């Protein structure tokens, strides 16, 4: 079942978030926010109760902190009492505008100015490892992650920053079916997490689909 909520954040910022199980047995995606500054999307590894529990625990733990790297490390600590694992992306709104972003795995963050879309994160996957070395990877390697919440360290957590005021966090169940151009088109209009999730499922998505949009 699709869940979509809108929360005003003040200073003209609003967050929407939505998630759908899609054709999977379990919804192993999760999202969380502390209401004003920290925003999280986590994607459990696998289609199982353990994966769903891990994603939820990681997202909830990360949302408590206002530093994105520290948030991921807190998520890692939270998984010590759980069996599953997850990938994660965390964004924290800066007091002077924009966002600091950190991630482990292949959950993504995008910045939008209402026209152009910029991917802020670089997937921690075997496919991306080969691309960075000039080798064209096999499609199946796009889904093989090289980092997760459970294996996150201060050294291997990805980091980015943006001055943009419109931000998108997604699991691969959204960006996989829609691609860069699909997300960009939706963000150029009346952007919402629900529109992204519904569009991903309509495009034939076969995974859990979760998005969080701050605009």
PDB file of C-alpha atoms in Angstrom:
ATOM      1  CA  UNK A   1       0.000   0.000   0.000  1.00  0.00           C
ATOM      2  CA  UNK A   2       1.263   3.442  -0.932  1.00  0.00           C
ATOM      3  CA  UNK A   3       1.915   5.801   1.955  1.00  0.00           C
ATOM      4  CA  UNK A   4       2.188   9.498   1.161  1.00  0.00           C
ATOM      5  CA  UNK A   5       2.432  12.313   3.640  1.00  0.00           C
ATOM      6  CA  UNK A   6       3.229  15.987   3.412  1.00  0.00           C
ATOM      7  CA  UNK A   7       4.926  17.898   6.213  1.00  0.00           C
ATOM      8  CA  UNK A   8       5.614  21.674   6.191  1.00  0.00           C
ATOM      9  CA  UNK A   9       9.107  22.408   7.454  1.00  0.00           C
ATOM     10  CA  UNK A  10       8.979  26.183   7.685  1.00  0.00           C
ATOM     11  CA  UNK A  11      10.928  28.691   5.565  1.00  0.00           C
ATOM     12  CA  UNK A  12       8.813  27.524   2.586  1.00  0.00           C
ATOM     13  CA  UNK A  13      10.199  23.966   2.699  1.00  0.00           C
ATOM     14  CA  UNK A  14       7.925  20.921   2.519  1.00  0.00           C
ATOM     15  CA  UNK A  15       8.768  17.220   2.656  1.00  0.00           C
ATOM     16  CA  UNK A  16       6.730  14.469   1.001  1.00  0.00           C
ATOM     17  CA  UNK A  17       7.483  10.781   1.377  1.00  0.00           C
ATOM     18  CA  UNK A  18       5.948   7.683  -0.138  1.00  0.00           C
ATOM     19  CA  UNK A  19       6.649   3.968  -0.278  1.00  0.00           C
ATOM     20  CA  UNK A  20       5.103   0.972  -1.997  1.00  0.00           C
ATOM     21  CA  UNK A  21       5.859  -2.735  -1.691  1.00  0.00           C
ATOM     22  CA  UNK A  22       5.439  -3.219  -5.438  1.00  0.00           C
ATOM     23  CA  UNK A  23       5.410  -6.877  -6.551  1.00  0.00           C
ATOM     24  CA  UNK A  24       7.718  -7.992  -3.729  1.00  0.00           C
ATOM     25  CA  UNK A  25       6.541 -10.085  -0.783  1.00  0.00           C
ATOM     26  CA  UNK A  26       7.788  -7.565   1.795  1.00  0.00           C
ATOM     27  CA  UNK A  27       8.409  -3.848   1.737  1.00  0.00           C
ATOM     28  CA  UNK A  28      12.037  -3.747   2.794  1.00  0.00           C
ATOM     29  CA  UNK A  29      12.332  -0.002   2.142  1.00  0.00           C
ATOM     30  CA  UNK A  30      12.021   2.580   4.906  1.00  0.00           C
ATOM     31  CA  UNK A  31      12.123   6.335   5.295  1.00  0.00           C
ATOM     32  CA  UNK A  32      12.432   8.603   8.299  1.00  0.00           C
ATOM     33  CA  UNK A  33      12.803  12.256   9.217  1.00  0.00           C
ATOM     34  CA  UNK A  34      13.198  14.129  12.469  1.00  0.00           C
ATOM     35  CA  UNK A  35      10.727  16.643  11.099  1.00  0.00           C
ATOM     36  CA  UNK A  36      12.994  19.545  10.212  1.00  0.00           C
ATOM     37  CA  UNK A  37      16.633  18.752   9.404  1.00  0.00           C
ATOM     38  CA  UNK A  38      17.467  15.080   8.809  1.00  0.00           C
ATOM     39  CA  UNK A  39      15.971  12.966   6.013  1.00  0.00           C
ATOM     40  CA  UNK A  40      16.646   9.273   5.408  1.00  0.00           C
ATOM     41  CA  UNK A  41      15.823   6.527   2.907  1.00  0.00           C
ATOM     42  CA  UNK A  42      17.018   2.971   3.608  1.00  0.00           C
ATOM     43  CA  UNK A  43      16.648  -0.109   1.418  1.00  0.00           C
ATOM     44  CA  UNK A  44      16.906  -3.523   3.047  1.00  0.00           C
ATOM     45  CA  UNK A  45      19.080  -6.116   1.340  1.00  0.00           C
ATOM     46  CA  UNK A  46      16.766  -8.876   0.154  1.00  0.00           C
ATOM     47  CA  UNK A  47      13.042  -9.604   0.274  1.00  0.00           C
ATOM     48  CA  UNK A  48      12.516 -10.867   3.809  1.00  0.00           C
ATOM     49  CA  UNK A  49      11.273  -9.811   7.242  1.00  0.00           C
ATOM     50  CA  UNK A  50      14.907  -9.403   8.348  1.00  0.00           C
ATOM     51  CA  UNK A  51      15.598  -6.998   5.481  1.00  0.00           C
ATOM     52  CA  UNK A  52      12.491  -4.948   6.286  1.00  0.00           C
ATOM     53  CA  UNK A  53      13.397  -4.814   9.979  1.00  0.00           C
ATOM     54  CA  UNK A  54      16.962  -3.756   9.206  1.00  0.00           C
ATOM     55  CA  UNK A  55      15.856  -0.933   6.896  1.00  0.00           C
ATOM     56  CA  UNK A  56      13.383   0.383   9.452  1.00  0.00           C
ATOM     57  CA  UNK A  57      15.897   0.214  12.319  1.00  0.00           C
ATOM     58  CA  UNK A  58      18.621   1.902  10.257  1.00  0.00           C
ATOM     59  CA  UNK A  59      16.347   4.713   9.081  1.00  0.00           C
ATOM     60  CA  UNK A  60      14.980   5.430  12.542  1.00  0.00           C
ATOM     61  CA  UNK A  61      18.443   5.497  14.133  1.00  0.00           C
ATOM     62  CA  UNK A  62      19.903   7.727  11.431  1.00  0.00           C
ATOM     63  CA  UNK A  63      17.080  10.267  11.648  1.00  0.00           C
ATOM     64  CA  UNK A  64      18.026  11.114  15.232  1.00  0.00           C
ATOM     65  CA  UNK A  65      21.296  12.835  14.299  1.00  0.00           C
ATOM     66  CA  UNK A  66      22.080  16.085  12.492  1.00  0.00           C
ATOM     67  CA  UNK A  67      25.353  14.963  10.908  1.00  0.00           C
ATOM     68  CA  UNK A  68      24.914  12.603   7.941  1.00  0.00           C
ATOM     69  CA  UNK A  69      28.072  10.543   8.491  1.00  0.00           C
ATOM     70  CA  UNK A  70      27.386  10.175  12.206  1.00  0.00           C
ATOM     71  CA  UNK A  71      23.816   9.227  11.286  1.00  0.00           C
ATOM     72  CA  UNK A  72      24.997   6.306   9.152  1.00  0.00           C
ATOM     73  CA  UNK A  73      27.354   5.136  11.873  1.00  0.00           C
ATOM     74  CA  UNK A  74      24.438   5.248  14.322  1.00  0.00           C
ATOM     75  CA  UNK A  75      22.418   3.172  11.861  1.00  0.00           C
ATOM     76  CA  UNK A  76      25.277   0.661  11.722  1.00  0.00           C
ATOM     77  CA  UNK A  77      25.307   0.405  15.505  1.00  0.00           C
ATOM     78  CA  UNK A  78      21.534  -0.093  15.538  1.00  0.00           C
ATOM     79  CA  UNK A  79      21.866  -3.124  13.250  1.00  0.00           C
ATOM     80  CA  UNK A  80      24.036  -4.980  15.736  1.00  0.00           C
ATOM     81  CA  UNK A  81      20.882  -6.404  17.296  1.00  0.00           C
ATOM     82  CA  UNK A  82      19.268  -7.259  13.945  1.00  0.00           C
ATOM     83  CA  UNK A  83      19.933 -10.021  11.427  1.00  0.00           C
ATOM     84  CA  UNK A  84      19.452  -8.078   8.196  1.00  0.00           C
ATOM     85  CA  UNK A  85      21.354  -5.354   6.381  1.00  0.00           C
ATOM     86  CA  UNK A  86      20.463  -2.292   4.326  1.00  0.00           C
ATOM     87  CA  UNK A  87      21.805   0.470   2.121  1.00  0.00           C
ATOM     88  CA  UNK A  88      21.089   4.052   3.113  1.00  0.00           C
ATOM     89  CA  UNK A  89      21.208   7.703   2.082  1.00  0.00           C
ATOM     90  CA  UNK A  90      20.964  10.569   4.594  1.00  0.00           C
ATOM     91  CA  UNK A  91      20.558  14.305   3.948  1.00  0.00           C
ATOM     92  CA  UNK A  92      20.801  17.027   6.573  1.00  0.00           C
ATOM     93  CA  UNK A  93      19.567  20.550   5.877  1.00  0.00           C
ATOM     94  CA  UNK A  94      22.214  23.177   6.641  1.00  0.00           C
ATOM     95  CA  UNK A  95      21.245  26.324   8.570  1.00  0.00           C
ATOM     96  CA  UNK A  96      22.683  28.466   5.738  1.00  0.00           C
ATOM     97  CA  UNK A  97      20.743  26.595   3.047  1.00  0.00           C
ATOM     98  CA  UNK A  98      21.356  23.460   1.027  1.00  0.00           C
ATOM     99  CA  UNK A  99      22.102  19.969   2.301  1.00  0.00           C
ATOM    100  CA  UNK A 100      24.950  17.742   3.428  1.00  0.00           C
ATOM    101  CA  UNK A 101      24.530  14.174   2.146  1.00  0.00           C
ATOM    102  CA  UNK A 102      26.094  10.829   3.066  1.00  0.00           C
ATOM    103  CA  UNK A 103      25.413   7.313   1.851  1.00  0.00           C
ATOM    104  CA  UNK A 104      26.411   3.663   1.993  1.00  0.00           C
ATOM    105  CA  UNK A 105      25.333   1.456  -0.900  1.00  0.00           C
ATOM    106  CA  UNK A 106      23.138   2.373  -3.850  1.00  0.00           C
ATOM    107  CA  UNK A 107      20.317   4.454  -2.379  1.00  0.00           C
ATOM    108  CA  UNK A 108      20.569   7.829  -4.127  1.00  0.00           C
ATOM    109  CA  UNK A 109      20.236  11.568  -3.598  1.00  0.00           C
ATOM    110  CA  UNK A 110      19.479  14.049  -6.380  1.00  0.00           C
ATOM    111  CA  UNK A 111      19.420  17.840  -6.365  1.00  0.00           C
ATOM    112  CA  UNK A 112      16.976  19.756  -8.566  1.00  0.00           C
ATOM    113  CA  UNK A 113      16.600  23.431  -9.439  1.00  0.00           C
ATOM    114  CA  UNK A 114      13.198  22.803 -11.018  1.00  0.00           C
ATOM    115  CA  UNK A 115      14.742  22.180 -14.438  1.00  0.00           C
ATOM    116  CA  UNK A 116      18.009  20.253 -14.279  1.00  0.00           C
ATOM    117  CA  UNK A 117      18.581  17.217 -12.068  1.00  0.00           C
ATOM    118  CA  UNK A 118      22.018  16.398 -10.598  1.00  0.00           C
ATOM    119  CA  UNK A 119      22.844  13.036  -9.038  1.00  0.00           C
ATOM    120  CA  UNK A 120      24.763  13.756  -5.837  1.00  0.00           C
ATOM    121  CA  UNK A 121      25.633  10.194  -4.874  1.00  0.00           C
ATOM    122  CA  UNK A 122      27.815   7.603  -6.578  1.00  0.00           C
ATOM    123  CA  UNK A 123      26.559   4.037  -6.245  1.00  0.00           C
ATOM    124  CA  UNK A 124      28.652   1.704  -4.117  1.00  0.00           C
ATOM    125  CA  UNK A 125      28.285  -1.206  -6.562  1.00  0.00           C
ATOM    126  CA  UNK A 126      30.544  -3.534  -8.494  1.00  0.00           C
ATOM    127  CA  UNK A 127      29.261  -1.961 -11.713  1.00  0.00           C
ATOM    128  CA  UNK A 128      30.336   1.499 -10.612  1.00  0.00           C
ATOM    129  CA  UNK A 129      33.714   0.124  -9.530  1.00  0.00           C
ATOM    130  CA  UNK A 130      34.326  -1.113 -13.074  1.00  0.00           C
ATOM    131  CA  UNK A 131      33.008   2.087 -14.705  1.00  0.00           C
ATOM    132  CA  UNK A 132      35.431   4.180 -12.675  1.00  0.00           C
ATOM    133  CA  UNK A 133      38.223   2.058 -14.162  1.00  0.00           C
ATOM    134  CA  UNK A 134      37.014   2.375 -17.743  1.00  0.00           C
ATOM    135  CA  UNK A 135      35.469  -1.094 -17.973  1.00  0.00           C
ATOM    136  CA  UNK A 136      31.890  -1.551 -19.158  1.00  0.00           C
ATOM    137  CA  UNK A 137      30.132  -3.713 -16.544  1.00  0.00           C
ATOM    138  CA  UNK A 138      27.559  -6.431 -17.103  1.00  0.00           C
ATOM    139  CA  UNK A 139      24.017  -5.252 -16.213  1.00  0.00           C
ATOM    140  CA  UNK A 140      23.695  -7.761 -13.365  1.00  0.00           C
ATOM    141  CA  UNK A 141      26.549  -6.043 -11.532  1.00  0.00           C
ATOM    142  CA  UNK A 142      24.444  -2.881 -11.094  1.00  0.00           C
ATOM    143  CA  UNK A 143      22.708  -4.634  -8.205  1.00  0.00           C
ATOM    144  CA  UNK A 144      25.786  -6.004  -6.436  1.00  0.00           C
ATOM    145  CA  UNK A 145      26.617  -3.513  -3.695  1.00  0.00           C
ATOM    146  CA  UNK A 146      30.109  -3.012  -2.312  1.00  0.00           C
ATOM    147  CA  UNK A 147      29.063  -1.175   0.831  1.00  0.00           C
ATOM    148  CA  UNK A 148      26.118  -1.400   3.241  1.00  0.00           C
ATOM    149  CA  UNK A 149      25.067   0.026   6.586  1.00  0.00           C
ATOM    150  CA  UNK A 150      26.534  -2.944   8.428  1.00  0.00           C
ATOM    151  CA  UNK A 151      29.931  -2.438   6.763  1.00  0.00           C
ATOM    152  CA  UNK A 152      30.007   1.364   6.881  1.00  0.00           C
ATOM    153  CA  UNK A 153      33.087   3.105   8.287  1.00  0.00           C
ATOM    154  CA  UNK A 154      34.073   6.787   8.402  1.00  0.00           C
ATOM    155  CA  UNK A 155      36.422   6.032   5.498  1.00  0.00           C
ATOM    156  CA  UNK A 156      34.007   4.316   3.086  1.00  0.00           C
ATOM    157  CA  UNK A 157      30.862   6.395   3.598  1.00  0.00           C
ATOM    158  CA  UNK A 158      30.166   8.603   0.582  1.00  0.00           C
ATOM    159  CA  UNK A 159      29.804  12.354   1.081  1.00  0.00           C
ATOM    160  CA  UNK A 160      28.384  15.219  -0.976  1.00  0.00           C
ATOM    161  CA  UNK A 161      27.008  18.707  -0.486  1.00  0.00           C
ATOM    162  CA  UNK A 162      24.622  20.890  -2.457  1.00  0.00           C
ATOM    163  CA  UNK A 163      23.278  24.427  -2.305  1.00  0.00           C
ATOM    164  CA  UNK A 164      20.052  23.325  -3.991  1.00  0.00           C
ATOM    165  CA  UNK A 165      16.807  23.774  -2.065  1.00  0.00           C
ATOM    166  CA  UNK A 166      15.025  20.840  -3.744  1.00  0.00           C
ATOM    167  CA  UNK A 167      16.276  17.365  -2.887  1.00  0.00           C
ATOM    168  CA  UNK A 168      15.203  13.824  -3.798  1.00  0.00           C
ATOM    169  CA  UNK A 169      16.168  10.650  -1.905  1.00  0.00           C
ATOM    170  CA  UNK A 170      15.210   7.341  -3.533  1.00  0.00           C
ATOM    171  CA  UNK A 171      15.681   3.612  -3.394  1.00  0.00           C
ATOM    172  CA  UNK A 172      16.660   1.787  -6.588  1.00  0.00           C
ATOM    173  CA  UNK A 173      13.029   0.777  -7.044  1.00  0.00           C
ATOM    174  CA  UNK A 174      12.381   4.376  -8.139  1.00  0.00           C
ATOM    175  CA  UNK A 175      15.457   5.407 -10.075  1.00  0.00           C
ATOM    176  CA  UNK A 176      15.821   2.031 -11.796  1.00  0.00           C
ATOM    177  CA  UNK A 177      12.517   2.137 -13.731  1.00  0.00           C
ATOM    178  CA  UNK A 178      12.435   5.923 -14.219  1.00  0.00           C
ATOM    179  CA  UNK A 179      16.049   6.647 -15.047  1.00  0.00           C
ATOM    180  CA  UNK A 180      17.597  10.096 -14.742  1.00  0.00           C
ATOM    181  CA  UNK A 181      15.343  11.657 -17.372  1.00  0.00           C
ATOM    182  CA  UNK A 182      12.157  10.343 -15.789  1.00  0.00           C
ATOM    183  CA  UNK A 183      13.011  11.736 -12.369  1.00  0.00           C
ATOM    184  CA  UNK A 184      14.103  15.034 -13.915  1.00  0.00           C
ATOM    185  CA  UNK A 185      10.789  15.401 -15.763  1.00  0.00           C
ATOM    186  CA  UNK A 186       8.742  14.797 -12.623  1.00  0.00           C
ATOM    187  CA  UNK A 187      10.869  17.157 -10.540  1.00  0.00           C
ATOM    188  CA  UNK A 188      10.416  19.895 -13.149  1.00  0.00           C
ATOM    189  CA  UNK A 189       6.659  19.824 -12.544  1.00  0.00           C
ATOM    190  CA  UNK A 190       4.563  19.418  -9.435  1.00  0.00           C
ATOM    191  CA  UNK A 191       7.175  17.323  -7.655  1.00  0.00           C
ATOM    192  CA  UNK A 192       6.138  14.901  -4.934  1.00  0.00           C
ATOM    193  CA  UNK A 193       7.285  11.567  -3.584  1.00  0.00           C
ATOM    194  CA  UNK A 194       3.942  10.014  -4.498  1.00  0.00           C
ATOM    195  CA  UNK A 195       4.310  10.983  -8.159  1.00  0.00           C
ATOM    196  CA  UNK A 196       7.786   9.440  -8.279  1.00  0.00           C
ATOM    197  CA  UNK A 197       6.684   6.171  -6.671  1.00  0.00           C
ATOM    198  CA  UNK A 198       3.545   5.819  -8.781  1.00  0.00           C
ATOM    199  CA  UNK A 199       5.490   6.577 -11.958  1.00  0.00           C
ATOM    200  CA  UNK A 200       8.155   3.985 -11.098  1.00  0.00           C
ATOM    201  CA  UNK A 201       5.528   1.275 -10.611  1.00  0.00           C
ATOM    202  CA  UNK A 202       3.683   2.310 -13.773  1.00  0.00           C
ATOM    203  CA  UNK A 203       6.985   2.069 -15.657  1.00  0.00           C
ATOM    204  CA  UNK A 204       7.196  -1.593 -14.728  1.00  0.00           C
ATOM    205  CA  UNK A 205       9.176  -1.470 -11.494  1.00  0.00           C
ATOM    206  CA  UNK A 206       9.724  -4.882  -9.933  1.00  0.00           C
ATOM    207  CA  UNK A 207      11.081  -3.755  -6.566  1.00  0.00           C
ATOM    208  CA  UNK A 208       9.962  -1.829  -3.507  1.00  0.00           C
ATOM    209  CA  UNK A 209       9.731   1.851  -4.470  1.00  0.00           C
ATOM    210  CA  UNK A 210      10.410   4.636  -1.974  1.00  0.00           C
ATOM    211  CA  UNK A 211      11.059   8.357  -2.371  1.00  0.00           C
ATOM    212  CA  UNK A 212      11.415  11.401  -0.167  1.00  0.00           C
ATOM    213  CA  UNK A 213      11.269  14.893  -1.670  1.00  0.00           C
ATOM    214  CA  UNK A 214      12.200  18.133   0.084  1.00  0.00           C
ATOM    215  CA  UNK A 215      11.135  21.204  -1.868  1.00  0.00           C
TER     216      UNK A 215
END
